[in-house]
Short mmCIF file of C-alpha atoms and ligand atoms in Angstrom, two decimals:
data_model
loop_
_atom_site.label_atom_id
_atom_site.label_comp_id
_atom_site.label_asym_id
_atom_site.label_seq_id
_atom_site.Cartn_x
_atom_site.Cartn_y
_atom_site.Cartn_z
CA MET A 165 18.61 3.09 -9.44
CA SER A 166 21.42 0.67 -10.40
CA ALA A 167 19.24 -0.53 -13.25
CA LEU A 168 19.39 3.16 -14.56
CA PHE A 169 23.05 3.24 -14.06
CA THR A 170 23.56 0.14 -15.81
CA LEU A 171 21.37 1.10 -18.73
CA ALA A 172 23.08 4.55 -18.87
CA LEU A 173 26.48 2.67 -19.30
CA PHE A 174 25.14 0.48 -21.98
CA ALA A 175 23.76 3.61 -23.76
CA LEU A 176 27.21 5.39 -23.76
CA TYR A 177 29.30 2.47 -24.41
CA PRO A 178 28.79 1.56 -28.23
CA ALA A 179 29.67 5.13 -29.05
CA ARG A 180 33.21 4.87 -27.70
CA VAL A 181 33.83 1.37 -29.41
CA PHE A 182 32.80 2.72 -32.79
CA ALA A 183 35.38 5.32 -32.67
CA LYS A 184 38.11 2.58 -32.21
CA PHE A 185 37.95 0.50 -35.36
CA GLY A 186 41.02 -1.11 -36.65
CA GLN A 187 41.82 -1.67 -40.10
CA GLN A 188 42.60 -5.27 -41.37
CA ILE A 189 42.89 -7.41 -44.37
CA CYS A 190 39.72 -9.48 -44.71
CA SER A 191 38.83 -12.47 -46.68
CA ALA A 192 37.43 -11.27 -50.11
CA ASN A 193 34.31 -13.30 -49.33
CA PRO A 194 33.54 -13.76 -45.81
CA PHE A 195 30.95 -16.43 -46.49
CA LEU A 196 33.47 -19.03 -48.02
CA ASP A 197 35.65 -20.03 -45.11
CA PRO A 198 34.51 -18.32 -41.87
CA LYS A 199 36.63 -20.40 -39.80
CA HIS A 200 39.86 -18.76 -41.34
CA ASP A 201 38.81 -15.43 -41.98
CA PRO A 202 40.96 -13.04 -39.71
CA CYS A 203 38.03 -10.44 -39.45
CA ASN A 204 35.48 -12.88 -38.58
CA ALA A 205 35.61 -12.75 -34.63
CA LEU A 206 33.06 -15.50 -34.19
CA GLU A 207 34.67 -17.71 -36.82
CA TYR A 208 31.36 -18.85 -37.92
CA ILE A 209 28.15 -17.27 -39.66
CA ALA A 210 25.66 -16.77 -36.95
CA ASN A 211 22.69 -19.04 -37.55
CA ASN A 212 19.47 -16.76 -38.33
CA THR A 213 17.24 -19.58 -37.13
CA LEU A 214 18.66 -19.81 -33.92
CA THR A 215 18.78 -16.18 -33.50
CA ALA A 216 15.17 -15.57 -34.14
CA THR A 217 14.09 -18.44 -31.88
CA THR A 218 16.02 -16.79 -29.03
CA VAL A 219 14.93 -13.39 -29.58
CA GLY A 220 11.19 -14.65 -29.65
CA MET A 221 11.47 -16.72 -26.55
CA TYR A 222 13.29 -14.01 -24.54
CA LEU A 223 10.72 -11.29 -25.74
CA ALA A 224 8.08 -13.77 -24.64
CA VAL A 225 9.62 -13.76 -21.22
CA GLY A 226 10.49 -10.28 -20.93
CA PHE A 227 6.63 -9.40 -21.68
CA CYS A 228 5.70 -11.98 -19.09
CA HIS A 229 7.79 -10.25 -16.56
CA ILE A 230 6.03 -7.00 -17.38
CA PHE A 231 2.68 -8.28 -17.23
CA SER A 232 3.30 -10.00 -13.96
CA SER A 233 4.90 -6.60 -12.35
CA PHE A 234 1.61 -4.91 -13.34
CA LYS A 235 -0.76 -7.89 -12.05
CA TRP A 236 1.10 -8.69 -8.77
CA GLY A 237 3.70 -6.00 -8.05
CA ALA A 238 7.49 -6.68 -7.29
CA LYS A 239 8.55 -3.87 -9.47
CA TRP A 240 12.02 -4.33 -7.92
CA MET A 241 12.42 -7.22 -10.36
CA SER A 242 12.52 -4.64 -13.24
CA SER A 243 16.40 -4.74 -13.42
CA MET A 244 15.97 -8.43 -14.68
CA THR A 245 13.31 -7.31 -16.99
CA ILE A 246 15.49 -4.46 -18.54
CA GLY A 247 18.17 -6.95 -18.74
CA ILE A 248 16.23 -9.40 -20.81
CA PHE A 249 15.50 -6.49 -23.43
CA THR A 250 19.02 -5.38 -23.45
CA TYR A 251 20.07 -9.15 -24.07
CA VAL A 252 17.70 -9.26 -26.96
CA ILE A 253 19.42 -6.25 -28.38
CA GLY A 254 22.71 -8.21 -28.52
CA PHE A 255 20.80 -10.98 -30.34
CA ILE A 256 19.53 -8.35 -32.91
CA PHE A 257 23.24 -7.62 -33.76
CA ARG A 258 23.51 -11.30 -34.63
CA PHE A 259 21.12 -10.81 -37.59
CA VAL A 260 23.68 -8.04 -38.42
CA LEU A 261 26.74 -10.44 -38.10
CA HIS A 262 24.81 -12.91 -40.23
CA ASN A 263 24.98 -10.51 -43.27
CA HIS A 264 28.35 -8.83 -42.16
CA PRO A 265 30.31 -11.52 -40.68
CA ASP A 266 33.37 -9.19 -40.65
CA SER A 267 31.69 -6.18 -39.04
CA LYS A 268 33.69 -5.45 -35.96
CA GLY A 269 31.34 -2.75 -34.66
CA ALA A 270 28.46 -5.33 -34.85
CA TYR A 271 30.52 -7.81 -33.01
CA ILE A 272 31.49 -5.56 -30.14
CA VAL A 273 27.93 -4.33 -29.68
CA GLU A 274 26.58 -8.08 -29.79
CA TYR A 275 29.31 -9.05 -27.43
CA LEU A 276 28.84 -6.21 -24.96
CA PHE A 277 24.91 -6.60 -24.68
CA ILE A 278 24.99 -10.27 -24.32
CA VAL A 279 27.88 -10.45 -21.85
CA LEU A 280 26.87 -7.38 -19.74
CA SER A 281 22.96 -7.99 -19.50
CA PRO A 282 23.30 -10.74 -17.20
CA CYS A 283 24.79 -8.28 -14.69
CA ALA A 284 21.16 -6.94 -14.53
CA PHE A 285 19.75 -10.12 -14.17
CA ILE A 286 22.08 -10.87 -11.03
CA ALA A 287 21.17 -7.59 -9.48
CA ALA A 288 17.60 -8.82 -9.46
CA GLU A 289 18.62 -11.91 -7.76
CA TYR A 290 20.46 -10.07 -5.11
CA VAL A 291 17.53 -7.76 -4.52
CA LEU A 292 15.15 -10.89 -4.25
CA LEU A 293 17.08 -12.50 -1.40
CA GLY A 294 16.81 -9.08 0.61
CA ARG A 295 13.13 -8.90 0.05
CA LEU A 296 12.64 -12.65 0.68
CA ALA A 297 14.46 -12.35 4.08
CA LEU A 298 12.49 -9.39 5.02
CA ASP A 299 9.08 -10.78 4.14
CA LEU A 300 9.82 -13.90 6.18
CA ASN A 301 10.92 -11.97 9.06
CA ALA A 302 14.06 -14.18 8.95
CA ALA A 303 16.65 -11.64 8.63
CA GLN A 304 18.66 -13.37 11.36
CA HIS A 305 19.47 -16.11 9.03
CA LEU A 306 21.46 -13.91 6.78
CA ARG A 307 25.10 -13.37 7.35
CA ILE A 308 24.70 -9.77 6.20
CA SER A 309 21.60 -7.86 7.06
CA PRO A 310 18.98 -7.98 4.36
CA ARG A 311 18.95 -4.17 4.22
CA ARG A 312 22.70 -4.52 3.32
CA VAL A 313 22.90 -7.74 1.40
CA THR A 314 21.28 -5.93 -1.73
CA PRO A 315 23.47 -2.81 -1.67
CA PHE A 316 26.50 -5.13 -0.96
CA PHE A 317 26.19 -7.47 -3.86
CA VAL A 318 24.74 -5.05 -6.23
CA ALA A 319 27.99 -2.83 -5.55
CA SER A 320 30.07 -5.88 -6.32
CA ASP A 321 28.05 -6.41 -9.48
CA VAL A 322 28.49 -2.75 -10.56
CA THR A 323 32.34 -2.98 -9.83
CA THR A 324 32.82 -6.34 -12.01
CA PHE A 325 30.65 -4.55 -14.60
CA LEU A 326 32.94 -1.63 -14.56
CA ILE A 327 35.87 -3.59 -14.80
CA GLN A 328 34.57 -5.31 -17.92
CA GLN A 329 33.40 -2.15 -19.33
CA ARG A 330 36.78 -0.60 -18.87
CA VAL A 331 38.73 -3.47 -20.31
CA LYS A 332 36.46 -3.53 -23.18
CA ALA A 333 37.04 0.04 -23.94
CA ALA A 334 40.98 0.15 -23.00
CA GLY A 335 41.86 -3.23 -24.41
CA GLY A 336 39.11 -5.31 -25.56
CA SER A 337 38.18 -3.41 -28.76
CA ILE A 338 41.69 -2.96 -29.51
CA SER A 339 42.31 -6.75 -28.93
CA ILE A 340 39.57 -7.77 -31.15
CA SER A 341 40.55 -5.83 -33.97
CA SER A 342 44.05 -6.40 -33.57
CA ASN A 343 46.10 -9.40 -34.73
CA ASP A 344 48.69 -8.74 -32.23
CA VAL A 345 48.63 -11.93 -29.76
CA LYS A 346 49.95 -10.05 -26.72
CA THR A 347 47.36 -7.22 -27.03
CA ASN A 348 44.64 -9.73 -27.43
CA LYS A 349 45.80 -11.76 -24.35
CA LEU A 350 45.97 -8.55 -22.22
CA GLY A 351 42.54 -7.52 -23.01
CA SER A 352 40.96 -10.97 -22.47
CA ASN A 353 42.75 -11.59 -19.22
CA ILE A 354 41.63 -8.20 -17.71
CA PHE A 355 38.17 -8.95 -18.91
CA LEU A 356 38.43 -12.50 -17.37
CA ALA A 357 39.28 -11.07 -14.26
CA GLY A 358 35.94 -9.15 -14.19
CA LEU A 359 33.90 -12.29 -14.90
CA ALA A 360 35.81 -14.31 -12.46
CA LEU A 361 34.90 -11.60 -9.70
CA GLN A 362 31.48 -12.01 -10.78
CA LEU A 363 31.45 -15.56 -10.80
CA LEU A 364 32.97 -15.52 -7.23
CA SER A 365 30.61 -13.22 -5.68
CA PHE A 366 27.64 -14.75 -7.22
CA ALA A 367 29.02 -18.16 -5.94
CA LEU A 368 29.30 -16.57 -2.44
CA PHE A 369 25.71 -15.26 -2.65
CA THR A 370 24.41 -18.73 -3.77
CA CYS A 371 26.08 -20.29 -0.68
CA MET A 372 24.47 -17.86 1.57
CA TYR A 373 21.14 -18.21 -0.06
CA ILE A 374 21.31 -21.92 0.46
CA ARG A 375 22.79 -21.48 4.13
CA PHE A 376 19.67 -19.01 4.72
CA LEU A 377 17.02 -21.75 3.52
CA TYR A 378 18.84 -24.42 5.69
CA LEU A 379 18.69 -22.15 8.79
CA VAL A 380 15.32 -21.24 8.38
CA HIS A 381 14.26 -24.88 7.96
CA ARG A 382 16.14 -25.94 10.94
CA HIS A 383 15.56 -23.10 13.55
CA SER A 384 12.40 -21.35 12.46
CA PRO A 385 9.96 -24.15 11.62
CA GLU A 386 7.02 -21.73 11.79
CA VAL A 387 8.45 -19.70 9.23
CA TRP A 388 9.38 -22.65 7.04
CA THR A 389 5.82 -23.90 6.97
CA ARG A 390 4.14 -20.52 7.00
CA ASP A 391 2.09 -21.06 3.85
CA ARG A 392 1.24 -24.72 4.72
CA ASN A 393 -2.28 -24.14 5.05
CA SER A 394 -2.63 -21.36 2.56
CA ARG A 395 -4.31 -21.37 -0.83
CA LEU A 396 -2.59 -23.80 -3.35
CA TRP A 397 0.66 -25.43 -3.35
CA TYR A 398 2.00 -23.10 -5.81
CA SER A 399 1.36 -20.11 -3.36
CA ASP A 400 3.85 -21.45 -0.85
CA TRP A 401 6.94 -19.32 -0.48
CA ARG A 402 9.08 -22.46 -0.72
CA VAL A 403 7.99 -23.02 -4.32
CA LEU A 404 9.51 -19.38 -5.01
CA ALA A 405 12.42 -20.74 -3.06
CA CYS A 406 13.03 -23.50 -5.56
CA ALA A 407 12.46 -21.18 -8.55
CA PHE A 408 15.06 -18.88 -6.99
CA LEU A 409 17.55 -22.06 -6.54
CA VAL A 410 16.92 -22.92 -10.34
CA SER A 411 17.57 -19.34 -11.35
CA CYS A 412 21.03 -19.19 -9.37
CA ALA A 413 21.88 -22.43 -11.13
CA GLY A 414 21.36 -21.10 -14.38
CA ILE A 415 23.41 -18.17 -13.85
CA LEU A 416 26.09 -20.16 -12.19
CA VAL A 417 26.45 -22.28 -15.28
CA ARG A 418 26.71 -19.26 -17.49
CA SER A 419 29.22 -17.80 -15.23
CA VAL A 420 31.49 -20.91 -15.17
CA PHE A 421 31.18 -21.14 -19.06
CA ARG A 422 32.07 -17.52 -19.74
CA VAL A 423 35.12 -17.74 -17.28
CA ILE A 424 36.39 -21.08 -19.00
CA GLU A 425 35.52 -19.43 -22.38
CA LEU A 426 37.59 -16.29 -21.88
CA SER A 427 40.37 -18.08 -20.02
CA GLN A 428 41.10 -19.49 -23.59
CA GLY A 429 41.09 -15.90 -25.03
CA PHE A 430 38.61 -14.07 -27.33
CA LYS A 431 39.41 -16.74 -30.17
CA GLY A 432 39.39 -19.94 -28.14
CA PRO A 433 37.69 -22.93 -29.08
CA LEU A 434 34.68 -22.15 -26.96
CA ALA A 435 34.29 -18.41 -27.86
CA THR A 436 34.00 -19.58 -31.50
CA SER A 437 31.57 -22.37 -31.09
CA GLU A 438 27.88 -21.52 -31.86
CA GLY A 439 26.84 -24.60 -30.00
CA ALA A 440 28.54 -23.85 -26.70
CA PHE A 441 27.43 -20.30 -26.78
CA TYR A 442 23.69 -21.37 -27.01
CA GLY A 443 23.87 -24.52 -24.65
CA LEU A 444 26.13 -22.72 -21.92
CA ASP A 445 24.99 -19.08 -22.30
CA THR A 446 21.87 -18.53 -23.89
CA LEU A 447 19.97 -21.74 -22.62
CA PRO A 448 21.01 -21.51 -18.93
CA LEU A 449 20.30 -17.69 -18.97
CA PHE A 450 16.83 -18.45 -20.28
CA VAL A 451 16.12 -20.83 -17.37
CA ALA A 452 17.20 -18.28 -15.03
CA VAL A 453 14.95 -15.68 -16.18
CA SER A 454 11.92 -17.74 -17.15
CA ALA A 455 11.79 -19.58 -13.71
CA TYR A 456 9.92 -16.37 -12.58
CA VAL A 457 7.37 -16.53 -15.17
CA PRO A 458 5.24 -19.18 -13.45
CA PHE A 459 6.58 -18.24 -9.98
CA TRP A 460 6.59 -14.32 -10.14
CA PRO A 461 8.02 -13.17 -6.72
CA GLY A 462 5.28 -10.67 -6.27
CA ARG A 463 2.87 -13.66 -5.94
CA PHE A 464 4.66 -14.70 -2.79
CA ILE A 465 6.20 -11.70 -1.26
CA GLY A 466 4.57 -8.59 0.19
CA ARG A 467 1.15 -10.02 0.03
CA GLN A 468 0.58 -10.63 3.95
CA ASP A 469 -2.86 -8.85 3.51
CA VAL A 470 -3.84 -12.43 2.27
CA SER A 471 -5.58 -13.96 5.60
CA PRO A 472 -4.72 -17.63 6.25
CA ALA A 473 -7.22 -20.35 5.80
CA PRO A 474 -10.07 -19.83 8.62
CA HIS A 475 -9.61 -23.47 9.83
CA ALA A 476 -5.94 -23.12 10.35
CA SER A 477 -5.34 -24.16 14.04
CA HIS A 478 -1.58 -24.84 14.58
CA SER A 479 0.52 -23.82 17.22
CA ASP A 480 2.24 -20.74 15.61
CA ASP A 481 -1.08 -19.02 15.32
CA SER A 482 -1.03 -17.65 18.79
CA GLU A 483 2.32 -16.39 18.16
CA LYS A 484 1.30 -14.52 15.23
CA VAL A 485 -1.78 -12.73 16.89
CA SER A 486 0.63 -11.68 19.72
CA THR A 487 3.08 -9.78 17.37
C1 NAG B 739 20.57 -23.03 -38.27
O1 NAG B 739 20.21 -23.88 -37.20
C2 NAG B 739 18.98 -24.81 -37.47
C3 NAG B 739 18.53 -25.51 -36.26
O2 NAG B 739 19.58 -26.03 -35.38
C4 NAG B 739 19.36 -25.80 -38.59
O3 NAG B 739 18.25 -26.59 -38.88
C5 NAG B 739 19.79 -24.89 -39.79
O4 NAG B 739 20.28 -25.88 -40.74
C6 NAG B 739 20.89 -24.18 -39.46
N1 NAG B 739 21.30 -23.31 -40.63
C7 NAG B 739 22.49 -23.19 -41.07
C8 NAG B 739 22.74 -22.30 -42.24
O5 NAG B 739 23.34 -23.68 -40.57
#
């Protein structure tokens, strides 16, 4: 539902942006000196090799997600899958920017898709924790009930998304196309607030998740070792728990980067560095989404029908029978 909502906002947005173009004096030849071209928002020419590599890698991960969700279920991960494809749309606009470095429309669309798509990744992480806690029957170790943890954090996700949307609409697109430092500062500050809130709620979420793992380990050893006798090492839910942690770390790195980047303004040193963008946004997010390619949640969660190994003779078996 939230994915659909997000998608609808994505679809509506560029139309409003395109209506707000500003006029400006640009360099006669935008390729000569991109660093000092007032119309070049990136201040560099987007590298097509890097763009194509990224598109290829993200598409591969996206198709793996689709394949996995058909093979093993967990369709509730689809907001991440959709986010991967909208992220790729952003990169397609980097091809446009390579040829038309002064196009504000291409820049705004590129920026929006790349900065807002991770909201969909984050929404999937929120859903995953709720599902994991329910599947492990370990809801008591979450501070918020697992049935509420998803709505709560997804609501905060949508709120920060809307703040970012609003600002891009109200101030952002104006500030990008304006040379007025004041307008630029205002737009980036409000947008920064949205990103900072997102970072805050995701950091809180990650703490809650780590606390959850700790409490399960400490107080519910039978849950912690639930899959000990099962199948193969990579069928143990703790492997999924690790992939989940890696994924959260990737999103945190990117969120911290975006907050620092924007605190320097839309034209700060980090915002105008292609290396920083790839190293601190594209790569960490790639780690975050590809962590679930080998360890698709559907393989671990919601498959209780798979009976444990017959020779299992541990103390927790009697409990399982009685429940
Ligand atoms: C684009 O990036 C690749 C890989 O880093 C590099 O080899 C190539 O020289 C870059 N192209 C331009 C035009 O900067």
